[in-house]
Amino acid sequence: LEPSELVLALLIADLAAVPMQDFGIPLLNGIVPILALLSLSMIVSVLNLKSLRFRKLVCGSPTLVIQNGQILQKEMRRTRLTVDELIEDLRQQSILDLKTVRYAILETNGQLSVILYPQYQPLTPQTARPQKATEDIGLPTVLISDGRLLKKNLARLGLDHAWLQQQLKAHRIPSIRAVFLMTVDEKHRPYFLRKE
């Protein structure tokens, strides 16, 4: 369970126990608060789904803490992540050298996701073939999420609306609202997933 779901389950159990323990309390006094909690939980879930701002406020957003082997100290201060915690998380993933880390992202659940440079990644059948060198595409950036343009990400990549409209036209997509997910890698190659 997520922490909010665990708290909700404990609150519901506590509210349900009160009228069952004391027969003098009407059953309605336990049902009404339980329904109110469930309704509030559903409202928060719908707002999380529909509003990017609300989702960012409630859940936060992933934060890049290592980029190209360099620790981003400003982001570490902003997320209150200490160097000791970062090094511990890296050690738990068997990473001892920061120079092997291409990206480290502090996820919204508190976990650290680490992406190594291609030459330090574990060997797989695809990378074992000598005739095919794996191409390092970098970290894909989300530009469109559920039909909504993330303007900050567009600006961070140094792209503009004209480039975006050109890509949509090239892939025969009528508008931004028709896109469920669009990511762009560091070489500005897009990936589209249309809405169903």
XYZ file of N, CA, C and O in Angstrom:
784
model
N 0.826 -1.196 0.000
C 0.000 0.000 0.000
C 0.865 1.252 0.000
O 1.933 1.279 0.590
N 0.349 2.285 -0.643
C 0.976 3.584 -0.521
C 0.674 4.108 0.873
O -0.305 3.698 1.506
N 1.496 5.038 1.385
C 1.245 5.553 2.740
C -0.154 6.123 2.920
O -0.797 5.899 3.946
N -0.663 6.841 1.906
C -2.005 7.427 2.039
C -3.072 6.338 2.118
O -4.057 6.473 2.853
N -2.898 5.241 1.358
C -3.857 4.137 1.402
C -3.820 3.428 2.751
O -4.862 3.029 3.277
N -2.625 3.283 3.316
C -2.490 2.649 4.630
C -3.174 3.499 5.698
O -3.923 2.973 6.535
N -2.961 4.806 5.669
C -3.596 5.704 6.636
C -5.106 5.654 6.480
O -5.843 5.588 7.471
N -5.591 5.641 5.243
C -7.030 5.565 4.995
C -7.614 4.270 5.553
O -8.670 4.284 6.209
N -6.938 3.151 5.339
C -7.424 1.867 5.855
C -7.465 1.859 7.383
O -8.432 1.362 7.989
N -6.441 2.431 8.007
C -6.422 2.485 9.479
C -7.523 3.389 10.020
O -8.179 3.052 11.017
N -7.744 4.527 9.364
C -8.814 5.431 9.807
C -10.186 4.794 9.653
O -11.041 4.916 10.539
N -10.407 4.102 8.556
C -11.700 3.436 8.337
C -11.916 2.349 9.385
O -13.007 2.222 9.953
N -10.861 1.575 9.661
C -10.981 0.522 10.679
C -11.286 1.131 12.046
O -12.121 0.598 12.800
N -10.646 2.244 12.375
C -10.882 2.892 13.664
C -12.299 3.454 13.743
O -12.980 3.306 14.759
N -12.758 4.090 12.656
C -14.113 4.640 12.647
C -15.183 3.545 12.690
O -16.243 3.721 13.297
N -14.911 2.425 12.062
C -15.879 1.322 12.070
C -15.924 0.641 13.429
O -16.972 0.101 13.831
N -14.825 0.663 14.162
C -14.768 -0.028 15.456
C -15.563 0.696 16.535
O -16.093 0.056 17.450
N -15.665 2.022 16.439
C -16.327 2.803 17.500
C -17.793 2.386 17.682
O -18.204 2.052 18.802
N -18.640 2.375 16.644
C -20.041 1.979 16.885
C -20.182 0.490 17.213
O -21.170 0.090 17.838
N -19.221 -0.316 16.811
C -19.330 -1.752 17.128
C -18.969 -2.027 18.587
O -19.444 -2.988 19.163
N -18.140 -1.178 19.188
C -17.750 -1.382 20.580
C -18.794 -0.853 21.559
O -18.982 -1.410 22.635
N -19.447 0.236 21.192
C -20.426 0.862 22.082
C -21.795 0.820 21.406
O -22.037 1.509 20.426
N -22.693 0.003 21.955
C -24.015 -0.157 21.350
C -24.886 1.085 21.521
O -25.905 1.225 20.873
N -24.467 2.020 22.375
C -25.232 3.259 22.573
C -25.033 4.245 21.434
O -25.814 5.180 21.272
N -23.972 4.047 20.657
C -23.694 4.947 19.527
C -24.390 4.380 18.297
O -24.211 3.217 17.947
N -25.182 5.201 17.600
C -25.865 4.712 16.401
C -24.844 4.326 15.325
O -23.772 4.918 15.213
N -25.208 3.343 14.530
C -24.337 2.859 13.458
C -24.055 3.955 12.420
O -22.998 3.992 11.809
N -25.011 4.869 12.285
C -24.863 5.969 11.337
C -23.670 6.864 11.684
O -23.020 7.420 10.791
N -23.331 6.979 12.968
C -22.184 7.788 13.394
C -20.861 7.190 12.918
O -19.855 7.890 12.888
N -20.827 5.938 12.569
C -19.617 5.328 12.016
C -19.623 5.329 10.501
O -18.578 5.470 9.870
N -20.818 5.186 9.910
C -20.923 5.089 8.445
C -20.676 6.441 7.771
O -19.980 6.521 6.763
N -21.217 7.522 8.324
C -21.086 8.849 7.701
C -19.612 9.272 7.594
O -19.167 9.693 6.519
N -18.806 9.191 8.666
C -17.396 9.580 8.519
C -16.627 8.669 7.554
O -15.736 9.139 6.832
N -16.983 7.387 7.522
C -16.314 6.464 6.591
C -16.623 6.864 5.152
O -15.727 6.926 4.308
N -17.893 7.161 4.863
C -18.270 7.597 3.518
C -17.605 8.923 3.155
O -17.188 9.131 2.013
N -17.495 9.822 4.140
C -16.833 11.111 3.890
C -15.357 10.898 3.547
O -14.825 11.521 2.622
N -14.686 10.010 4.274
C -13.270 9.704 3.992
C -13.105 9.075 2.618
O -12.189 9.439 1.873
N -13.965 8.128 2.275
C -13.883 7.488 0.966
C -14.145 8.490 -0.155
O -13.466 8.468 -1.192
N -15.116 9.390 0.068
C -15.402 10.418 -0.935
C -14.215 11.353 -1.117
O -13.843 11.693 -2.241
N -13.607 11.771 -0.016
C -12.431 12.634 -0.080
C -11.283 11.946 -0.807
O -10.597 12.556 -1.631
N -11.101 10.664 -0.548
C -10.060 9.895 -1.218
C -10.309 9.821 -2.722
O -9.378 9.959 -3.529
N -11.558 9.616 -3.122
C -11.902 9.565 -4.539
C -11.688 10.924 -5.215
O -11.184 11.001 -6.334
N -12.035 11.997 -4.521
C -11.846 13.348 -5.073
C -10.364 13.622 -5.294
O -9.958 14.132 -6.342
N -9.534 13.252 -4.325
C -8.088 13.446 -4.457
C -7.544 12.615 -5.620
O -6.712 13.084 -6.402
N -8.037 11.388 -5.781
C -7.590 10.533 -6.890
C -7.958 11.131 -8.242
O -7.142 11.134 -9.166
N -9.172 11.639 -8.372
C -9.609 12.241 -9.630
C -8.810 13.506 -9.925
O -8.363 13.726 -11.052
N -8.591 14.339 -8.902
C -7.787 15.546 -9.099
C -6.358 15.202 -9.500
O -5.754 15.876 -10.324
N -5.810 14.133 -8.902
C -4.465 13.661 -9.264
C -4.403 13.267 -10.728
O -3.412 13.517 -11.411
N -5.455 12.651 -11.211
C -5.507 12.191 -12.595
C -5.694 13.339 -13.577
O -5.086 13.363 -14.642
N -6.511 14.322 -13.210
C -6.891 15.380 -14.138
C -5.978 16.602 -14.123
O -5.830 17.264 -15.135
N -5.371 16.911 -12.987
C -4.619 18.160 -12.864
C -3.132 17.899 -12.621
O -2.754 17.276 -11.625
N -2.296 18.396 -13.535
C -0.847 18.254 -13.367
C -0.351 19.054 -12.173
O 0.531 18.596 -11.440
N -0.903 20.242 -11.973
C -0.479 21.074 -10.837
C -0.819 20.419 -9.508
O -0.007 20.406 -8.585
N -2.021 19.876 -9.394
C -2.423 19.218 -8.153
C -1.547 17.993 -7.898
O -1.108 17.754 -6.771
N -1.270 17.217 -8.966
C -0.419 16.032 -8.836
C 0.973 16.422 -8.353
O 1.549 15.777 -7.482
N 1.508 17.503 -8.908
C 2.840 17.958 -8.500
C 2.826 18.442 -7.056
O 3.766 18.202 -6.305
N 1.733 19.118 -6.645
C 1.613 19.602 -5.280
C 1.524 18.450 -4.285
O 2.200 18.441 -3.259
N 0.712 17.446 -4.600
C 0.479 16.342 -3.670
C 1.599 15.299 -3.726
O 2.103 14.863 -2.698
N 2.001 14.914 -4.936
C 2.963 13.818 -5.094
C 4.395 14.296 -5.301
O 5.330 13.528 -5.106
N 4.576 15.533 -5.736
C 5.909 16.011 -6.067
C 6.276 15.591 -7.480
O 5.447 15.105 -8.244
N 7.538 15.797 -7.843
C 8.009 15.398 -9.161
C 9.411 14.826 -9.029
O 10.148 15.193 -8.116
N 9.782 13.918 -9.931
C 11.130 13.342 -9.866
C 12.186 14.438 -10.027
O 11.975 15.418 -10.739
N 13.318 14.262 -9.344
C 14.376 15.263 -9.368
C 15.695 14.624 -9.777
O 16.100 13.610 -9.212
N 16.347 15.225 -10.741
C 17.660 14.773 -11.200
C 18.695 15.226 -10.178
O 18.836 16.427 -9.931
N 19.418 14.280 -9.550
C 20.429 14.640 -8.558
C 21.856 14.381 -9.041
O 22.797 14.936 -8.491
N 22.011 13.528 -10.056
C 23.316 13.326 -10.691
C 23.110 13.389 -12.189
O 22.200 12.751 -12.729
N 23.939 14.176 -12.855
C 23.883 14.272 -14.309
C 25.312 14.211 -14.839
O 26.160 15.004 -14.436
N 25.546 13.229 -15.719
C 26.871 13.027 -16.322
C 27.975 12.909 -15.269
O 29.041 13.496 -15.396
N 27.694 12.150 -14.209
C 28.685 11.896 -13.172
C 28.886 13.030 -12.189
O 29.699 12.919 -11.279
N 28.159 14.127 -12.338
C 28.287 15.289 -11.457
C 27.068 15.384 -10.540
O 25.931 15.323 -11.007
N 27.315 15.558 -9.254
C 26.223 15.733 -8.295
C 25.680 17.149 -8.434
O 26.443 18.115 -8.429
N 24.378 17.267 -8.566
C 23.719 18.576 -8.665
C 23.381 19.044 -7.246
O 22.342 18.694 -6.679
N 24.277 19.829 -6.676
C 24.169 20.215 -5.274
C 22.921 21.036 -4.975
O 22.306 20.878 -3.917
N 22.527 21.893 -5.908
C 21.329 22.715 -5.708
C 20.092 21.818 -5.559
O 19.248 22.044 -4.683
N 19.990 20.800 -6.400
C 18.844 19.878 -6.325
C 18.902 19.038 -5.057
O 17.870 18.712 -4.475
N 20.096 18.678 -4.629
C 20.224 17.902 -3.384
C 19.760 18.742 -2.193
O 19.086 18.236 -1.306
N 20.121 20.024 -2.175
C 19.661 20.903 -1.088
C 18.145 21.063 -1.143
O 17.469 21.046 -0.112
N 17.607 21.225 -2.357
C 16.164 21.431 -2.514
C 15.371 20.222 -2.024
O 14.305 20.365 -1.431
N 15.878 19.024 -2.270
C 15.174 17.805 -1.858
C 15.603 17.322 -0.472
O 15.100 16.309 0.004
N 16.543 18.043 0.132
C 17.069 17.689 1.465
C 17.651 16.273 1.479
O 17.458 15.520 2.424
N 18.349 15.929 0.420
C 19.033 14.643 0.314
C 20.493 14.871 0.659
O 21.153 15.703 0.045
N 20.995 14.147 1.655
C 22.388 14.323 2.053
C 23.301 13.471 1.178
O 22.853 12.511 0.543
N 24.570 13.827 1.165
C 25.554 13.066 0.396
C 25.634 11.642 0.923
O 25.736 10.687 0.146
N 25.558 11.489 2.244
C 25.609 10.144 2.839
C 24.446 9.276 2.363
O 24.634 8.100 2.046
N 23.245 9.849 2.291
C 22.084 9.092 1.803
C 22.244 8.732 0.336
O 21.909 7.619 -0.079
N 22.770 9.667 -0.454
C 22.987 9.411 -1.877
C 23.999 8.278 -2.069
O 23.746 7.341 -2.828
N 25.120 8.350 -1.370
C 26.158 7.324 -1.488
C 25.620 5.976 -1.012
O 25.890 4.936 -1.624
N 24.822 5.981 0.046
C 24.229 4.734 0.544
C 23.298 4.112 -0.494
O 23.347 2.904 -0.753
N 22.455 4.947 -1.115
C 21.551 4.443 -2.158
C 22.336 3.879 -3.340
O 21.947 2.865 -3.926
N 23.421 4.535 -3.714
C 24.244 4.035 -4.817
C 24.906 2.713 -4.448
O 24.958 1.784 -5.257
N 25.411 2.618 -3.217
C 26.039 1.354 -2.770
C 25.043 0.205 -2.763
O 25.381 -0.922 -3.104
N 23.792 0.482 -2.391
C 22.769 -0.564 -2.382
C 22.499 -1.090 -3.777
O 22.002 -2.196 -3.937
N 22.840 -0.299 -4.797
C 22.685 -0.735 -6.175
C 24.026 -1.169 -6.768
O 24.171 -1.259 -7.985
N 25.011 -1.417 -5.897
C 26.354 -1.879 -6.273
C 27.087 -0.887 -7.161
O 27.837 -1.273 -8.055
N 26.902 0.389 -6.921
C 27.597 1.432 -7.670
C 28.544 2.134 -6.711
O 28.110 2.724 -5.714
N 29.827 2.069 -7.027
C 30.837 2.648 -6.146
C 31.499 3.887 -6.728
O 32.078 4.676 -5.987
N 31.424 4.065 -8.025
C 32.100 5.176 -8.680
C 31.071 6.105 -9.318
O 30.312 5.694 -10.196
N 31.069 7.368 -8.890
C 30.110 8.340 -9.434
C 30.330 8.593 -10.915
O 29.406 8.958 -11.626
N 31.548 8.399 -11.409
C 31.834 8.660 -12.819
C 31.130 7.675 -13.748
O 31.029 7.911 -14.937
N 30.640 6.558 -13.217
C 29.923 5.582 -14.047
C 28.439 5.924 -14.179
O 27.740 5.337 -14.987
N 27.969 6.896 -13.388
C 26.543 7.243 -13.348
C 26.245 8.341 -14.355
O 26.791 9.436 -14.271
N 25.382 8.046 -15.311
C 24.944 9.057 -16.290
C 23.871 9.930 -15.654
O 23.928 11.145 -15.721
N 22.872 9.286 -15.045
C 21.803 10.006 -14.368
C 21.425 9.272 -13.089
O 21.405 8.040 -13.058
N 21.079 10.046 -12.066
C 20.445 9.502 -10.868
C 19.243 10.389 -10.584
O 19.371 11.616 -10.514
N 18.087 9.772 -10.455
C 16.840 10.505 -10.299
C 16.189 10.099 -8.988
O 15.964 8.910 -8.738
N 15.917 11.095 -8.150
C 15.186 10.845 -6.910
C 13.708 10.844 -7.263
O 13.136 11.873 -7.640
N 13.089 9.669 -7.188
C 11.688 9.509 -7.589
C 10.759 10.048 -6.510
O 11.171 10.290 -5.381
N 9.487 10.194 -6.858
C 8.517 10.756 -5.915
C 8.251 9.831 -4.729
O 7.791 10.289 -3.696
N 8.577 8.544 -4.863
C 8.383 7.618 -3.736
C 9.615 7.533 -2.840
O 9.658 6.740 -1.916
N 10.648 8.341 -3.131
C 11.845 8.365 -2.299
C 12.954 7.431 -2.767
O 14.043 7.456 -2.216
N 12.682 6.618 -3.774
C 13.696 5.707 -4.298
C 14.613 6.440 -5.267
O 14.211 7.407 -5.900
N 15.836 5.943 -5.400
C 16.795 6.521 -6.325
C 16.915 5.624 -7.547
O 17.264 4.454 -7.428
N 16.587 6.164 -8.718
C 16.740 5.428 -9.974
C 18.079 5.846 -10.572
O 18.351 7.042 -10.698
N 18.888 4.863 -10.966
C 20.220 5.147 -11.477
C 20.347 4.593 -12.885
O 19.992 3.445 -13.152
N 20.855 5.423 -13.796
C 21.123 5.010 -15.163
C 22.621 5.181 -15.391
O 23.150 6.292 -15.276
N 23.276 4.087 -15.688
C 24.720 4.108 -15.905
C 25.043 4.448 -17.350
O 24.199 4.284 -18.238
N 26.274 4.891 -17.587
C 26.743 5.047 -18.966
C 26.691 3.674 -19.634
O 26.846 2.645 -18.966
N 26.475 3.611 -20.949
C 26.338 2.315 -21.625
C 27.500 1.356 -21.377
O 27.292 0.155 -21.210
N 28.727 1.858 -21.324
C 29.872 0.960 -21.143
C 29.942 0.354 -19.741
O 30.646 -0.619 -19.521
N 29.168 0.886 -18.797
C 29.159 0.347 -17.440
C 27.890 -0.439 -17.128
O 27.737 -0.955 -16.033
N 26.968 -0.509 -18.079
C 25.728 -1.246 -17.850
C 25.989 -2.744 -17.964
O 26.897 -3.171 -18.687
N 25.193 -3.545 -17.268
C 25.362 -4.998 -17.350
C 25.179 -5.498 -18.782
O 24.418 -4.928 -19.564
N 25.882 -6.565 -19.099
C 25.829 -7.148 -20.431
C 24.491 -7.862 -20.649
O 24.025 -8.610 -19.801
N 23.882 -7.597 -21.796
C 22.632 -8.249 -22.183
C 22.847 -8.880 -23.551
O 23.815 -8.556 -24.237
N 21.955 -9.774 -24.007
C 22.131 -10.361 -25.340
C 22.193 -9.308 -26.456
O 22.931 -9.472 -27.412
N 21.451 -8.207 -26.301
C 21.482 -7.171 -27.330
C 22.822 -6.446 -27.361
O 23.322 -6.099 -28.426
N 23.407 -6.186 -26.195
C 24.674 -5.452 -26.160
C 25.875 -6.363 -26.373
O 26.978 -5.871 -26.587
N 25.674 -7.680 -26.325
C 26.788 -8.615 -26.485
C 27.188 -8.790 -27.947
O 28.291 -9.249 -28.233
N 26.316 -8.435 -28.873
C 26.623 -8.583 -30.298
C 27.639 -7.524 -30.704
O 27.355 -6.321 -30.644
N 28.814 -7.932 -31.173
C 29.841 -6.943 -31.506
C 29.512 -6.095 -32.726
O 29.959 -4.972 -32.833
N 28.698 -6.593 -33.641
C 28.420 -5.824 -34.848
C 27.454 -4.673 -34.589
O 27.364 -3.758 -35.374
N 26.721 -4.726 -33.485
C 25.767 -3.665 -33.185
C 26.187 -2.952 -31.913
O 26.078 -3.496 -30.836
N 26.659 -1.741 -32.053
C 26.987 -0.938 -30.875
C 25.705 -0.269 -30.384
O 24.905 0.214 -31.174
N 25.513 -0.274 -29.084
C 24.311 0.361 -28.539
C 24.491 1.873 -28.564
O 25.544 2.399 -28.238
N 23.450 2.548 -28.968
C 23.484 3.999 -29.054
C 22.973 4.583 -27.749
O 21.946 4.173 -27.226
N 23.698 5.547 -27.238
C 23.308 6.212 -26.002
C 22.390 7.367 -26.355
O 22.818 8.370 -26.919
N 21.100 7.215 -26.041
C 20.130 8.252 -26.389
C 19.912 9.229 -25.250
O 19.211 10.217 -25.411
N 20.498 8.995 -24.108
C 20.318 9.894 -22.974
C 18.991 9.663 -22.281
O 18.306 8.678 -22.501
N 18.646 10.611 -21.461
C 17.431 10.514 -20.662
C 16.266 11.138 -21.417
O 16.289 12.331 -21.712
N 15.243 10.347 -21.774
C 14.088 10.940 -22.462
C 13.347 11.908 -21.542
O 13.204 11.668 -20.352
N 12.886 12.992 -22.109
C 12.148 14.010 -21.375
C 10.706 14.009 -21.852
O 10.448 13.993 -23.050
N 9.771 14.027 -20.917
C 8.347 14.042 -21.257
C 7.965 15.461 -21.682
O 8.169 16.418 -20.934
N 7.418 15.590 -22.890
C 6.945 16.888 -23.379
C 5.434 17.008 -23.302
O 4.901 18.074 -23.034
N 4.735 15.891 -23.586
C 3.275 15.896 -23.516
C 2.849 14.735 -22.626
O 3.276 13.606 -22.825
N 2.019 15.049 -21.655
C 1.498 14.036 -20.747
C -0.016 14.143 -20.737
O -0.567 15.172 -20.328
N -0.685 13.097 -21.221
C -2.143 13.028 -21.247
C -2.769 14.256 -21.916
O -3.699 14.862 -21.402
N -2.213 14.627 -23.066
C -2.772 15.728 -23.840
C -2.403 17.115 -23.354
O -2.931 18.109 -23.837
N -1.474 17.208 -22.394
C -1.067 18.507 -21.859
C 0.413 18.736 -22.129
O 1.243 17.882 -21.824
N 0.740 19.889 -22.661
C 2.118 20.250 -22.971
C 2.825 20.707 -21.702
O 2.302 21.534 -20.956
N 4.014 20.164 -21.454
C 4.839 20.586 -20.325
C 5.828 21.632 -20.846
O 6.896 21.305 -21.354
N 5.444 22.894 -20.731
C 6.199 23.993 -21.328
C 7.607 24.114 -20.756
O 8.541 24.462 -21.473
N 7.772 23.825 -19.471
C 9.107 23.925 -18.859
C 10.069 22.938 -19.512
O 11.225 23.259 -19.758
N 9.591 21.727 -19.776
C 10.450 20.720 -20.402
C 10.785 21.102 -21.839
O 11.897 20.862 -22.308
N 9.835 21.699 -22.540
C 10.074 22.152 -23.908
C 11.172 23.218 -23.916
O 12.108 23.156 -24.718
N 11.095 24.157 -22.991
C 12.105 25.219 -22.908
C 13.453 24.661 -22.461
O 14.504 25.081 -22.955
N 13.441 23.697 -21.533
C 14.693 23.118 -21.032
C 15.464 22.411 -22.136
O 16.693 22.407 -22.150
N 14.753 21.827 -23.084
C 15.399 21.148 -24.206
C 15.807 22.122 -25.311
O 16.435 21.727 -26.289
N 15.450 23.394 -25.169
C 15.794 24.391 -26.178
C 14.934 24.277 -27.429
O 15.360 24.646 -28.518
N 13.726 23.755 -27.278
C 12.809 23.589 -28.410
C 11.686 24.615 -28.300
O 11.477 25.204 -27.243
N 10.961 24.799 -29.397
C 9.866 25.757 -29.383
C 8.597 25.123 -29.959
O 8.598 23.972 -30.396
N 7.520 25.904 -29.953
C 6.226 25.403 -30.442
C 6.272 25.070 -31.928
O 5.588 24.155 -32.373
N 7.064 25.815 -32.697
C 7.162 25.536 -34.135
C 7.740 24.149 -34.369
O 7.242 23.387 -35.219
N 8.780 23.782 -33.601
C 9.376 22.448 -33.724
C 8.343 21.382 -33.349
O 8.210 20.359 -34.025
N 7.622 21.640 -32.274
C 6.610 20.685 -31.814
C 5.512 20.501 -32.858
O 5.130 19.370 -33.173
N 5.018 21.591 -33.427
C 3.978 21.495 -34.447
C 4.480 20.753 -35.683
O 3.746 19.971 -36.286
N 5.751 20.963 -36.018
C 6.345 20.263 -37.159
C 6.385 18.756 -36.899
O 6.077 17.947 -37.785
N 6.732 18.354 -35.674
C 6.782 16.934 -35.329
C 5.384 16.315 -35.336
O 5.200 15.196 -35.809
N 4.423 17.053 -34.809
C 3.041 16.555 -34.818
C 2.550 16.363 -36.253
O 1.929 15.350 -36.571
N 2.854 17.324 -37.112
C 2.440 17.244 -38.514
C 3.129 16.072 -39.210
O 2.499 15.330 -39.976
N 4.427 15.857 -38.931
C 5.177 14.767 -39.561
C 4.635 13.399 -39.150
O 4.710 12.439 -39.920
N 4.073 13.299 -37.960
C 3.525 12.023 -37.473
C 2.012 11.947 -37.639
O 1.363 11.069 -37.073
N 1.454 12.907 -38.389
C 0.013 12.947 -38.696
C -0.859 12.954 -37.441
O -1.842 12.208 -37.336
N -0.459 13.781 -36.497
C -1.226 13.939 -35.264
C -1.861 15.320 -35.311
O -1.163 16.327 -35.467
N -3.190 15.408 -35.177
C -3.880 16.680 -35.391
C -3.573 17.764 -34.350
O -3.490 18.932 -34.680
N -3.415 17.368 -33.074
C -3.182 18.377 -32.033
C -2.504 17.732 -30.828
O -2.397 16.509 -30.723
N -2.089 18.577 -29.915
C -1.450 18.117 -28.671
C -2.421 17.263 -27.865
O -2.027 16.277 -27.245
N -3.698 17.615 -27.888
C -4.705 16.874 -27.107
C -4.869 15.429 -27.566
O -5.371 14.595 -26.834
N -4.440 15.119 -28.782
C -4.552 13.752 -29.309
C -3.393 12.865 -28.867
O -3.380 11.681 -29.146
N -2.428 13.439 -28.140
C -1.233 12.696 -27.712
C -1.381 12.314 -26.247
O -1.637 13.165 -25.395
N -1.217 11.020 -25.944
C -1.235 10.566 -24.555
C 0.124 10.796 -23.913
O 0.223 11.268 -22.790
N 1.203 10.471 -24.662
C 2.560 10.648 -24.148
C 3.488 10.980 -25.302
O 3.447 10.329 -26.348
N 4.315 11.989 -25.088
C 5.377 12.309 -26.041
C 6.648 12.537 -25.258
O 6.685 13.357 -24.335
N 7.691 11.787 -25.607
C 9.001 11.999 -25.009
C 9.988 12.358 -26.109
O 9.795 12.002 -27.272
N 11.035 13.057 -25.714
C 12.094 13.450 -26.644
C 13.425 13.127 -25.989
O 13.650 13.479 -24.832
N 14.302 12.426 -26.746
C 15.618 12.114 -26.189
C 16.565 13.296 -26.399
O 16.179 14.331 -26.924
N 17.825 13.127 -25.996
C 18.776 14.232 -26.066
C 19.170 14.602 -27.488
O 19.714 15.667 -27.723
N 18.870 13.731 -28.442
C 19.146 14.042 -29.852
C 17.893 14.575 -30.547
O 17.814 14.606 -31.757
N 16.906 14.947 -29.729
C 15.641 15.532 -30.188
C 14.829 14.601 -31.079
O 14.116 15.041 -31.969
N 14.933 13.311 -30.811
C 14.099 12.337 -31.524
C 12.857 12.068 -30.684
O 12.970 11.672 -29.531
N 11.672 12.267 -31.265
C 10.441 12.106 -30.486
C 9.924 10.666 -30.482
O 10.202 9.874 -31.370
N 9.162 10.383 -29.432
C 8.392 9.140 -29.335
C 6.964 9.566 -29.010
O 6.741 10.353 -28.084
N 5.997 9.074 -29.783
C 4.593 9.433 -29.589
C 3.783 8.223 -29.198
O 3.984 7.133 -29.711
N 2.824 8.429 -28.306
C 1.807 7.441 -28.005
C 0.469 8.178 -28.059
O 0.227 9.088 -27.267
N -0.362 7.799 -29.049
C -1.647 8.487 -29.224
C -2.641 8.096 -28.132
O -2.557 7.017 -27.567
N -3.587 8.980 -27.886
C -4.681 8.666 -26.962
C -5.586 7.651 -27.593
O -5.810 7.672 -28.804
N -6.132 6.773 -26.792
C -7.090 5.774 -27.296
C -8.478 6.356 -27.305
O -8.841 7.205 -26.537
